[in-house]
C-alpha cells in the first residue's frame, strides 16, 4: 500500500461515519496482539487545550531523554501529523505500512460479524501499532471525541488529564455540562491519578468519578496554579506553584495566548507527578520541553508581512480565547477574518463571540463533508464588511486585499480550514 492508497482507503471509511463504542477497536487490537500494551501512556481529554497540553507533555518527555510517541487529531495538512515519535512525523511510507498492516485485521473482524471499524478506529489502532513497532517507552494520547466511548479509551494510562469541559459535540456527548463531563471523565481509570483544569459543575463530576475510581484528582486553582508573568522575546513566561505556594518554577513557553497558562500549569503538574516515579522527568526536562514545544495552528503566526495568524477556534470557548488573544496582542490593529465553520458547530455563538462590529470578514467553506455553507455562516455575522469566497485560496487573496499594510489577518473557525490555509501560506 502506497501513501496515496492509504489515504484512499481511509477516505472510503468515511461512509461509516462516527460510531462511538469500544467493541470494534477492542477486537481489532486483540487480533493485533495488543500493541497499546507495549508502552506506557498518558491520556489527555478536554474540550479545548488538549492538543496543546498533549504537545507540551510529549516535548517534556522527549527532553527527558525518553523515546515518546504522540497521537493527536485531526491533522492540519497531512495524516502523518497524527503519529509522531520524538518530534518527527511518521514518514508517508511508515504511515502507509501501519494502515496496510491494520487493514488486514479490519477485514478479519468484519468477517467475524462485527460492524466495520470507522476511520478513527483504524487510525488509532494503526498509531498504537506504529508506536509499538518504533519501541517507544511512553506515548501521549489525545482523545478524539468525548472520552468514555472514544476509540483511544482502550488504553490503561499511568496518568489521565482533562484540560477543561465546555459545550461541544452536544450531538454525541450530551447537551449539558454535566453530561459532557461524564464523557470526559470516562477516561479516569481505577487508581490512576487525574489532573484537570475543569471548573464548576464539570469539576464536580470529575471529582466524583475520581472518588469512585479510588484515585487522586489534582485540580488547577486548588492543588496547583499557573500565572502569566509577561513576555520574553516570542515566549510567554508562566509561573507554576503548588497549593502551599511552593514554587515549581517559572517557564518560558513557546505557545502564545492567555489560555496556554492553564494548559502549561496542567502539563507541569502532570510532569511533576510523573517525575516521582520517572526520574528522567526533572525540572530541566520540563523547562526545555516547554521552551521547545511546537503545536501548529493554535494562535500561530505563519506570516509577518502581512501578519497572518491561524487558530482553530472551532467552538465558543475556543473563539472566546482567540478573541482575548487578538485583543491582547493586536488590539490596536484592524482585524480581517478568513472564517469557515462546520455545520454541526454552534455557528451563531462562535461568530458573535469572535467577530466585533468593526472587523472585516471573508467567509469560506472548510474542506470537509461537514462544512457549513458560507452564505449561511455569513448571515449570522454582524461586521463592518462581509463577503463570501468560493475557495480558500480566493478567500486568502480577498483577505490580503482587505487587510492592506500593517493590519492582521486571522484564519479561524475550523482545523480543516487552517490546515489547508497553512499549506498554501507555508509552501
Tab-separated table of C-alpha atoms in Angstrom:
chain	number	residue	atom	x	y	z
A	1	UNK	CA	0.000	0.000	0.000
A	2	UNK	CA	1.414	3.392	-1.017
A	3	UNK	CA	0.709	6.566	0.950
A	4	UNK	CA	-1.816	7.650	-1.678
A	5	UNK	CA	-3.507	4.247	-1.474
A	6	UNK	CA	-3.644	4.504	2.330
A	7	UNK	CA	-5.389	7.879	2.028
A	8	UNK	CA	-7.902	6.420	-0.427
A	9	UNK	CA	-8.518	3.524	1.949
A	10	UNK	CA	-9.177	5.940	4.826
A	11	UNK	CA	-11.396	8.163	2.676
A	12	UNK	CA	-13.530	5.130	1.858
A	13	UNK	CA	-14.083	4.606	5.595
A	14	UNK	CA	-15.844	7.978	5.916
A	15	UNK	CA	-19.076	6.261	4.886
A	16	UNK	CA	-19.103	4.555	8.319
A	17	UNK	CA	-19.217	7.978	9.985
A	18	UNK	CA	-18.684	8.500	13.720
A	19	UNK	CA	-19.809	5.370	15.563
A	20	UNK	CA	-18.907	5.644	19.240
A	21	UNK	CA	-18.170	2.436	21.118
A	22	UNK	CA	-15.215	0.253	22.047
A	23	UNK	CA	-16.202	-3.267	20.907
A	24	UNK	CA	-14.746	-2.955	17.409
A	25	UNK	CA	-11.390	-1.471	18.365
A	26	UNK	CA	-11.017	-3.818	21.329
A	27	UNK	CA	-11.406	-6.792	18.986
A	28	UNK	CA	-9.126	-5.176	16.410
A	29	UNK	CA	-6.354	-4.650	18.971
A	30	UNK	CA	-6.818	-8.161	20.338
A	31	UNK	CA	-6.137	-9.598	16.893
A	32	UNK	CA	-3.130	-7.253	16.548
A	33	UNK	CA	-1.644	-8.676	19.795
A	34	UNK	CA	-2.435	-5.556	21.825
A	35	UNK	CA	0.156	-3.025	20.633
A	36	UNK	CA	-1.356	-0.460	23.061
A	37	UNK	CA	0.013	-2.508	25.981
A	38	UNK	CA	3.612	-2.341	24.767
A	39	UNK	CA	4.301	1.205	26.004
A	40	UNK	CA	3.262	3.402	28.918
A	41	UNK	CA	0.716	6.073	28.118
A	42	UNK	CA	-0.722	9.382	29.300
A	43	UNK	CA	-4.319	10.026	28.228
A	44	UNK	CA	-5.457	13.614	27.537
A	45	UNK	CA	-9.108	14.683	27.187
A	46	UNK	CA	-10.834	18.071	27.274
A	47	UNK	CA	-12.938	20.417	25.186
A	48	UNK	CA	-10.115	22.864	24.463
A	49	UNK	CA	-6.400	22.764	25.102
A	50	UNK	CA	-5.991	19.000	24.951
A	51	UNK	CA	-3.851	19.183	21.814
A	52	UNK	CA	-1.573	21.885	23.238
A	53	UNK	CA	-1.265	20.011	26.534
A	54	UNK	CA	-0.504	16.770	24.690
A	55	UNK	CA	2.246	18.541	22.743
A	56	UNK	CA	3.711	20.055	25.939
A	57	UNK	CA	3.809	16.692	27.681
A	58	UNK	CA	5.368	14.922	24.693
A	59	UNK	CA	8.022	17.644	24.460
A	60	UNK	CA	8.798	17.334	28.182
A	61	UNK	CA	9.176	13.562	27.869
A	62	UNK	CA	11.386	13.961	24.780
A	63	UNK	CA	13.611	16.372	26.649
A	64	UNK	CA	13.920	13.877	29.496
A	65	UNK	CA	15.623	11.539	27.035
A	66	UNK	CA	12.565	9.303	26.735
A	67	UNK	CA	11.509	7.845	23.390
A	68	UNK	CA	7.994	9.243	23.098
A	69	UNK	CA	5.025	8.830	20.786
A	70	UNK	CA	2.313	11.458	20.343
A	71	UNK	CA	-1.120	10.742	18.868
A	72	UNK	CA	-3.370	13.705	18.018
A	73	UNK	CA	-6.312	14.552	15.785
A	74	UNK	CA	-7.354	15.953	13.466
A	75	UNK	CA	-4.343	16.769	11.303
A	76	UNK	CA	-3.782	20.149	9.679
A	77	UNK	CA	-2.156	19.245	6.379
A	78	UNK	CA	-1.169	15.561	6.299
A	79	UNK	CA	-2.365	12.433	8.080
A	80	UNK	CA	1.236	11.715	9.079
A	81	UNK	CA	0.970	14.535	11.664
A	82	UNK	CA	-1.205	12.255	13.792
A	83	UNK	CA	1.621	9.806	14.521
A	84	UNK	CA	4.762	11.448	15.896
A	85	UNK	CA	7.792	9.853	17.552
A	86	UNK	CA	10.384	12.048	19.238
A	87	UNK	CA	9.031	15.117	17.475
A	88	UNK	CA	9.148	13.582	13.990
A	89	UNK	CA	6.076	12.708	11.949
A	90	UNK	CA	5.771	9.226	10.568
A	91	UNK	CA	7.062	9.179	7.015
A	92	UNK	CA	4.465	8.604	4.273
A	93	UNK	CA	5.897	5.108	3.835
A	94	UNK	CA	5.689	4.327	7.554
A	95	UNK	CA	2.160	5.665	7.746
A	96	UNK	CA	1.052	3.592	4.749
A	97	UNK	CA	2.658	0.468	6.210
A	98	UNK	CA	0.829	0.968	9.524
A	99	UNK	CA	-2.514	1.397	7.745
A	100	UNK	CA	-1.852	-1.609	5.480
A	101	UNK	CA	-0.958	-3.793	8.473
A	102	UNK	CA	-4.084	-2.713	10.374
A	103	UNK	CA	-6.381	-3.177	7.370
A	104	UNK	CA	-5.850	-6.938	7.274
A	105	UNK	CA	-7.253	-7.243	10.797
A	106	UNK	CA	-10.132	-4.924	9.881
A	107	UNK	CA	-11.155	-7.453	7.237
A	108	UNK	CA	-10.965	-10.272	9.781
A	109	UNK	CA	-13.245	-8.686	12.384
A	110	UNK	CA	-15.811	-7.824	9.703
A	111	UNK	CA	-15.809	-11.496	8.682
A	112	UNK	CA	-16.400	-12.353	12.360
A	113	UNK	CA	-19.631	-10.328	12.285
A	114	UNK	CA	-18.529	-7.021	13.818
A	115	UNK	CA	-19.604	-3.701	12.337
A	116	UNK	CA	-16.952	-2.202	10.100
A	117	UNK	CA	-14.454	-0.067	12.062
A	118	UNK	CA	-14.555	3.669	11.437
A	119	UNK	CA	-11.745	5.767	10.044
A	120	UNK	CA	-10.759	6.985	13.503
A	121	UNK	CA	-10.701	3.447	14.912
A	122	UNK	CA	-8.395	2.306	12.124
A	123	UNK	CA	-6.138	5.323	12.621
A	124	UNK	CA	-5.995	4.761	16.375
A	125	UNK	CA	-5.127	1.073	16.045
A	126	UNK	CA	-2.527	1.893	13.369
A	127	UNK	CA	-0.960	4.545	15.618
A	128	UNK	CA	-0.667	2.092	18.518
A	129	UNK	CA	0.936	-0.432	16.162
A	130	UNK	CA	3.327	2.237	14.854
A	131	UNK	CA	4.369	3.308	18.361
A	132	UNK	CA	4.925	-0.316	19.387
A	133	UNK	CA	6.978	-1.013	16.254
A	134	UNK	CA	9.102	2.074	16.996
A	135	UNK	CA	9.584	0.753	20.553
A	136	UNK	CA	8.526	3.986	22.227
A	137	UNK	CA	8.679	3.962	26.016
A	138	UNK	CA	5.782	6.369	26.520
A	139	UNK	CA	3.012	7.735	24.313
A	140	UNK	CA	0.852	10.776	24.979
A	141	UNK	CA	-2.579	10.009	23.558
A	142	UNK	CA	-5.132	12.738	22.792
A	143	UNK	CA	-8.801	11.766	22.954
A	144	UNK	CA	-10.642	12.189	19.666
A	145	UNK	CA	-14.184	12.924	20.885
A	146	UNK	CA	-15.518	12.858	24.434
A	147	UNK	CA	-13.650	10.146	26.291
A	148	UNK	CA	-15.866	7.391	27.655
A	149	UNK	CA	-16.657	5.816	24.268
A	150	UNK	CA	-13.733	7.250	22.318
A	151	UNK	CA	-11.531	4.763	20.474
A	152	UNK	CA	-8.484	5.818	22.488
A	153	UNK	CA	-10.181	4.746	25.727
A	154	UNK	CA	-8.844	1.216	25.387
A	155	UNK	CA	-5.518	2.185	26.953
A	156	UNK	CA	-4.604	1.815	30.622
A	157	UNK	CA	-2.650	5.031	31.201
A	158	UNK	CA	-0.338	5.819	34.084
A	159	UNK	CA	-1.869	9.325	34.253
A	160	UNK	CA	-5.072	10.908	32.937
A	161	UNK	CA	-5.569	14.583	32.069
A	162	UNK	CA	-8.808	16.511	31.497
A	163	UNK	CA	-7.948	20.055	30.459
A	164	UNK	CA	-11.425	21.591	30.698
A	165	UNK	CA	-15.070	20.962	29.870
A	166	UNK	CA	-17.340	23.259	27.882
A	167	UNK	CA	-20.238	22.675	25.488
A	168	UNK	CA	-19.109	20.981	22.288
A	169	UNK	CA	-20.137	17.851	20.365
A	170	UNK	CA	-23.533	18.068	22.059
A	171	UNK	CA	-24.972	15.690	19.449
A	172	UNK	CA	-22.612	12.955	20.665
A	173	UNK	CA	-21.808	13.715	24.310
A	174	UNK	CA	-24.936	15.393	25.698
A	175	UNK	CA	-26.494	18.818	25.858
A	176	UNK	CA	-25.393	19.811	29.363
A	177	UNK	CA	-22.027	20.425	31.001
A	178	UNK	CA	-22.665	17.513	33.378
A	179	UNK	CA	-23.371	15.091	30.527
A	180	UNK	CA	-20.271	16.166	28.625
A	181	UNK	CA	-18.168	15.970	31.816
A	182	UNK	CA	-19.464	12.407	32.255
A	183	UNK	CA	-17.992	11.528	28.857
A	184	UNK	CA	-14.687	13.307	29.536
A	185	UNK	CA	-14.320	11.680	32.962
A	186	UNK	CA	-14.802	8.306	31.288
A	187	UNK	CA	-11.033	8.214	30.753
A	188	UNK	CA	-10.428	8.086	34.527
A	189	UNK	CA	-9.261	4.589	35.487
A	190	UNK	CA	-9.157	2.762	38.803
A	191	UNK	CA	-6.220	4.045	40.845
A	192	UNK	CA	-4.827	6.198	38.007
A	193	UNK	CA	-4.297	9.860	39.086
A	194	UNK	CA	-6.055	12.587	37.100
A	195	UNK	CA	-5.019	16.223	36.572
A	196	UNK	CA	-7.632	18.766	35.490
A	197	UNK	CA	-8.329	22.436	34.878
A	198	UNK	CA	-12.097	21.913	34.778
A	199	UNK	CA	-14.349	24.189	36.821
A	200	UNK	CA	-17.839	24.348	38.297
A	201	UNK	CA	-20.308	21.568	37.598
A	202	UNK	CA	-17.868	19.771	35.301
A	203	UNK	CA	-15.269	19.644	38.063
A	204	UNK	CA	-17.844	18.181	40.455
A	205	UNK	CA	-18.462	15.313	38.013
A	206	UNK	CA	-14.736	14.695	37.575
A	207	UNK	CA	-14.023	14.712	41.328
A	208	UNK	CA	-16.929	12.339	41.956
A	209	UNK	CA	-15.657	9.964	39.252
A	210	UNK	CA	-12.134	10.075	40.700
A	211	UNK	CA	-13.530	9.206	44.130
A	212	UNK	CA	-15.490	6.296	42.660
A	213	UNK	CA	-12.272	5.099	40.994
A	214	UNK	CA	-10.309	5.485	44.248
A	215	UNK	CA	-7.771	7.801	42.709
A	216	UNK	CA	-6.238	11.201	43.367
A	217	UNK	CA	-7.559	14.254	41.498
A	218	UNK	CA	-5.274	17.290	41.142
A	219	UNK	CA	-7.236	20.466	40.386
A	220	UNK	CA	-5.939	23.656	38.806
A	221	UNK	CA	-6.566	26.597	41.131
A	222	UNK	CA	-6.689	24.322	44.174
A	223	UNK	CA	-3.745	21.910	44.160
A	224	UNK	CA	-1.637	23.916	41.711
A	225	UNK	CA	-1.890	27.106	39.661
A	226	UNK	CA	-0.298	28.973	36.778
A	227	UNK	CA	0.317	32.713	36.453
A	228	UNK	CA	1.195	34.813	33.399
A	229	UNK	CA	4.426	36.681	34.169
A	230	UNK	CA	4.927	38.574	30.914
A	231	UNK	CA	6.596	38.213	27.525
A	232	UNK	CA	10.233	37.468	26.741
A	233	UNK	CA	11.005	37.691	23.017
A	234	UNK	CA	8.422	35.360	21.394
A	235	UNK	CA	7.878	33.300	24.558
A	236	UNK	CA	5.399	33.903	27.314
A	237	UNK	CA	6.619	33.432	30.878
A	238	UNK	CA	4.442	31.297	33.135
A	239	UNK	CA	4.945	30.660	36.834
A	240	UNK	CA	3.579	27.415	38.279
A	241	UNK	CA	3.050	26.806	42.021
A	242	UNK	CA	1.658	24.096	44.256
A	243	UNK	CA	-1.208	24.896	46.628
A	244	UNK	CA	1.175	25.535	49.514
A	245	UNK	CA	2.625	28.342	47.366
A	246	UNK	CA	5.701	26.206	46.834
A	247	UNK	CA	7.100	27.334	43.505
A	248	UNK	CA	7.695	24.619	40.940
A	249	UNK	CA	9.315	27.074	38.532
A	250	UNK	CA	8.983	29.922	36.051
A	251	UNK	CA	8.865	28.691	32.474
A	252	UNK	CA	9.362	30.194	29.014
A	253	UNK	CA	6.565	28.661	26.928
A	254	UNK	CA	6.785	28.554	23.140
A	255	UNK	CA	2.995	28.880	22.753
A	256	UNK	CA	1.222	32.226	22.928
A	257	UNK	CA	-2.172	33.028	24.362
A	258	UNK	CA	-3.679	33.510	27.790
A	259	UNK	CA	-5.370	30.105	27.565
A	260	UNK	CA	-1.948	28.434	27.407
A	261	UNK	CA	-1.251	29.453	31.014
A	262	UNK	CA	-3.716	26.845	32.329
A	263	UNK	CA	-2.530	24.289	29.773
A	264	UNK	CA	1.054	24.883	30.890
A	265	UNK	CA	0.121	24.510	34.559
A	266	UNK	CA	-1.680	21.221	33.831
A	267	UNK	CA	1.288	19.888	31.827
A	268	UNK	CA	3.764	20.879	34.562
A	269	UNK	CA	1.649	19.304	37.314
A	270	UNK	CA	1.331	16.108	35.262
A	271	UNK	CA	5.092	16.063	34.699
A	272	UNK	CA	5.778	16.607	38.417
A	273	UNK	CA	3.557	13.639	39.322
A	274	UNK	CA	5.227	11.507	36.650
A	275	UNK	CA	8.648	12.614	37.895
A	276	UNK	CA	8.028	10.956	41.253
A	277	UNK	CA	8.417	7.557	39.591
A	278	UNK	CA	10.241	8.506	36.383
A	279	UNK	CA	13.469	10.208	37.460
A	280	UNK	CA	14.303	11.367	33.932
A	281	UNK	CA	11.438	13.870	34.206
A	282	UNK	CA	13.151	16.592	36.195
A	283	UNK	CA	12.996	20.402	36.211
A	284	UNK	CA	15.453	20.829	33.272
A	285	UNK	CA	13.351	18.440	31.157
A	286	UNK	CA	10.213	20.454	31.958
A	287	UNK	CA	11.949	23.769	31.212
A	288	UNK	CA	13.391	22.583	27.888
A	289	UNK	CA	10.173	20.831	26.908
A	290	UNK	CA	8.030	23.943	27.347
A	291	UNK	CA	10.612	26.155	25.652
A	292	UNK	CA	10.788	23.878	22.608
A	293	UNK	CA	7.154	22.779	22.305
A	294	UNK	CA	5.569	23.221	18.898
A	295	UNK	CA	1.824	22.965	18.233
A	296	UNK	CA	0.962	24.333	14.777
A	297	UNK	CA	-2.339	26.044	14.124
A	298	UNK	CA	-3.059	27.366	17.593
A	299	UNK	CA	-2.575	31.137	17.677
A	300	UNK	CA	0.311	30.524	15.308
A	301	UNK	CA	1.875	33.399	13.394
A	302	UNK	CA	2.517	31.951	9.926
A	303	UNK	CA	3.409	35.233	8.188
A	304	UNK	CA	4.746	38.577	9.359
A	305	UNK	CA	4.277	40.501	6.103
A	306	UNK	CA	1.331	40.679	6.258
A	307	UNK	CA	0.719	39.390	9.785
A	308	UNK	CA	-1.331	36.201	9.430
A	309	UNK	CA	-2.465	34.251	12.475
A	310	UNK	CA	-4.125	30.847	12.283
A	311	UNK	CA	-6.162	29.333	15.113
A	312	UNK	CA	-8.813	26.611	15.024
A	313	UNK	CA	-11.293	28.356	17.365
A	314	UNK	CA	-13.866	25.731	16.370
A	315	UNK	CA	-16.186	26.105	19.362
A	316	UNK	CA	-17.426	29.010	21.521
A	317	UNK	CA	-14.757	28.598	24.201
A	318	UNK	CA	-12.000	28.494	21.574
A	319	UNK	CA	-13.497	31.559	19.885
A	320	UNK	CA	-13.515	33.398	23.219
A	321	UNK	CA	-9.851	32.566	23.860
A	322	UNK	CA	-8.855	33.660	20.352
A	323	UNK	CA	-10.700	36.981	20.682
A	324	UNK	CA	-8.996	37.653	24.012
A	325	UNK	CA	-5.593	36.939	22.496
A	326	UNK	CA	-6.261	39.150	19.470
A	327	UNK	CA	-7.332	41.989	21.753
A	328	UNK	CA	-4.300	41.486	23.994
A	329	UNK	CA	-1.642	41.297	21.294
A	330	UNK	CA	-3.234	43.207	18.387
A	331	UNK	CA	-5.879	45.430	19.966
A	332	UNK	CA	-4.537	48.460	18.112
A	333	UNK	CA	-4.819	46.785	14.691
A	334	UNK	CA	-7.682	46.208	12.276
A	335	UNK	CA	-8.601	42.514	12.111
A	336	UNK	CA	-9.644	40.799	8.885
A	337	UNK	CA	-11.001	37.267	9.371
A	338	UNK	CA	-10.948	34.400	6.920
A	339	UNK	CA	-13.643	32.304	8.549
A	340	UNK	CA	-15.009	28.821	7.890
A	341	UNK	CA	-17.132	26.754	10.289
A	342	UNK	CA	-18.507	23.211	10.190
A	343	UNK	CA	-22.286	22.966	10.039
A	344	UNK	CA	-22.549	20.821	13.197
A	345	UNK	CA	-20.936	23.563	15.312
A	346	UNK	CA	-22.628	26.357	17.269
A	347	UNK	CA	-22.138	28.853	14.446
A	348	UNK	CA	-24.118	31.711	15.966
A	349	UNK	CA	-22.290	31.668	19.295
A	350	UNK	CA	-18.876	31.261	17.646
A	351	UNK	CA	-19.305	34.259	15.350
A	352	UNK	CA	-20.887	36.533	17.961
A	353	UNK	CA	-18.051	35.691	20.359
A	354	UNK	CA	-15.245	36.050	17.827
A	355	UNK	CA	-16.315	38.873	15.499
A	356	UNK	CA	-16.523	42.530	16.554
A	357	UNK	CA	-18.639	45.086	14.626
A	358	UNK	CA	-15.533	46.868	13.322
A	359	UNK	CA	-13.956	43.699	11.880
A	360	UNK	CA	-13.953	42.625	8.242
A	361	UNK	CA	-14.801	39.032	7.362
A	362	UNK	CA	-14.340	36.760	4.364
A	363	UNK	CA	-16.334	33.528	4.730
A	364	UNK	CA	-15.319	30.302	3.008
A	365	UNK	CA	-16.177	26.601	3.300
A	366	UNK	CA	-13.594	24.371	5.048
A	367	UNK	CA	-12.574	21.290	3.084
A	368	UNK	CA	-14.842	18.825	4.877
A	369	UNK	CA	-18.083	16.987	4.209
A	370	UNK	CA	-19.349	18.693	7.380
A	371	UNK	CA	-18.611	22.226	6.126
A	372	UNK	CA	-21.291	24.808	6.654
A	373	UNK	CA	-22.413	26.835	3.648
A	374	UNK	CA	-20.521	30.163	3.629
A	375	UNK	CA	-23.734	32.046	2.882
A	376	UNK	CA	-25.393	30.554	5.984
A	377	UNK	CA	-22.407	31.448	8.173
A	378	UNK	CA	-22.269	34.977	6.707
A	379	UNK	CA	-25.912	35.602	7.654
A	380	UNK	CA	-25.012	35.114	11.327
A	381	UNK	CA	-22.248	37.741	11.283
A	382	UNK	CA	-22.528	41.380	12.284
A	383	UNK	CA	-19.398	43.127	10.999
A	384	UNK	CA	-18.208	46.208	9.111
A	385	UNK	CA	-17.649	44.212	5.914
A	386	UNK	CA	-18.635	40.660	4.941
A	387	UNK	CA	-18.139	38.744	1.726
A	388	UNK	CA	-18.073	35.124	0.599
A	389	UNK	CA	-15.242	33.372	-1.244
A	390	UNK	CA	-15.584	30.189	-3.261
A	391	UNK	CA	-12.221	28.667	-2.294
A	392	UNK	CA	-9.669	29.022	0.474
A	393	UNK	CA	-7.112	30.416	-1.960
A	394	UNK	CA	-9.588	33.011	-3.207
A	395	UNK	CA	-10.568	33.850	0.368
A	396	UNK	CA	-6.943	34.369	1.341
A	397	UNK	CA	-6.393	36.768	-1.551
A	398	UNK	CA	-9.537	38.726	-0.650
A	399	UNK	CA	-8.414	38.938	2.989
A	400	UNK	CA	-4.995	40.263	1.963
A	401	UNK	CA	-6.595	42.989	-0.131
A	402	UNK	CA	-8.871	43.988	2.730
A	403	UNK	CA	-6.063	44.000	5.292
A	404	UNK	CA	-3.665	46.125	3.274
A	405	UNK	CA	-0.497	47.233	5.055
A	406	UNK	CA	0.008	46.892	8.790
A	407	UNK	CA	-3.191	45.091	9.769
A	408	UNK	CA	-3.835	41.497	10.830
A	409	UNK	CA	-5.409	38.549	9.015
A	410	UNK	CA	-6.821	35.853	11.287
A	411	UNK	CA	-7.822	32.499	9.786
A	412	UNK	CA	-10.161	30.619	12.117
A	413	UNK	CA	-13.280	28.540	12.691
A	414	UNK	CA	-12.149	25.052	11.701
A	415	UNK	CA	-8.983	22.981	11.881
A	416	UNK	CA	-9.775	21.772	8.345
A	417	UNK	CA	-9.691	25.383	7.153
A	418	UNK	CA	-6.496	26.403	8.923
A	419	UNK	CA	-4.730	23.222	7.836
A	420	UNK	CA	-5.360	23.928	4.166
A	421	UNK	CA	-4.590	27.637	4.566
A	422	UNK	CA	-1.346	26.824	6.370
A	423	UNK	CA	-0.348	24.569	3.498
A	424	UNK	CA	-0.930	27.401	1.000
A	425	UNK	CA	0.880	30.054	3.072
A	426	UNK	CA	3.862	27.954	4.162
A	427	UNK	CA	4.593	26.157	0.879
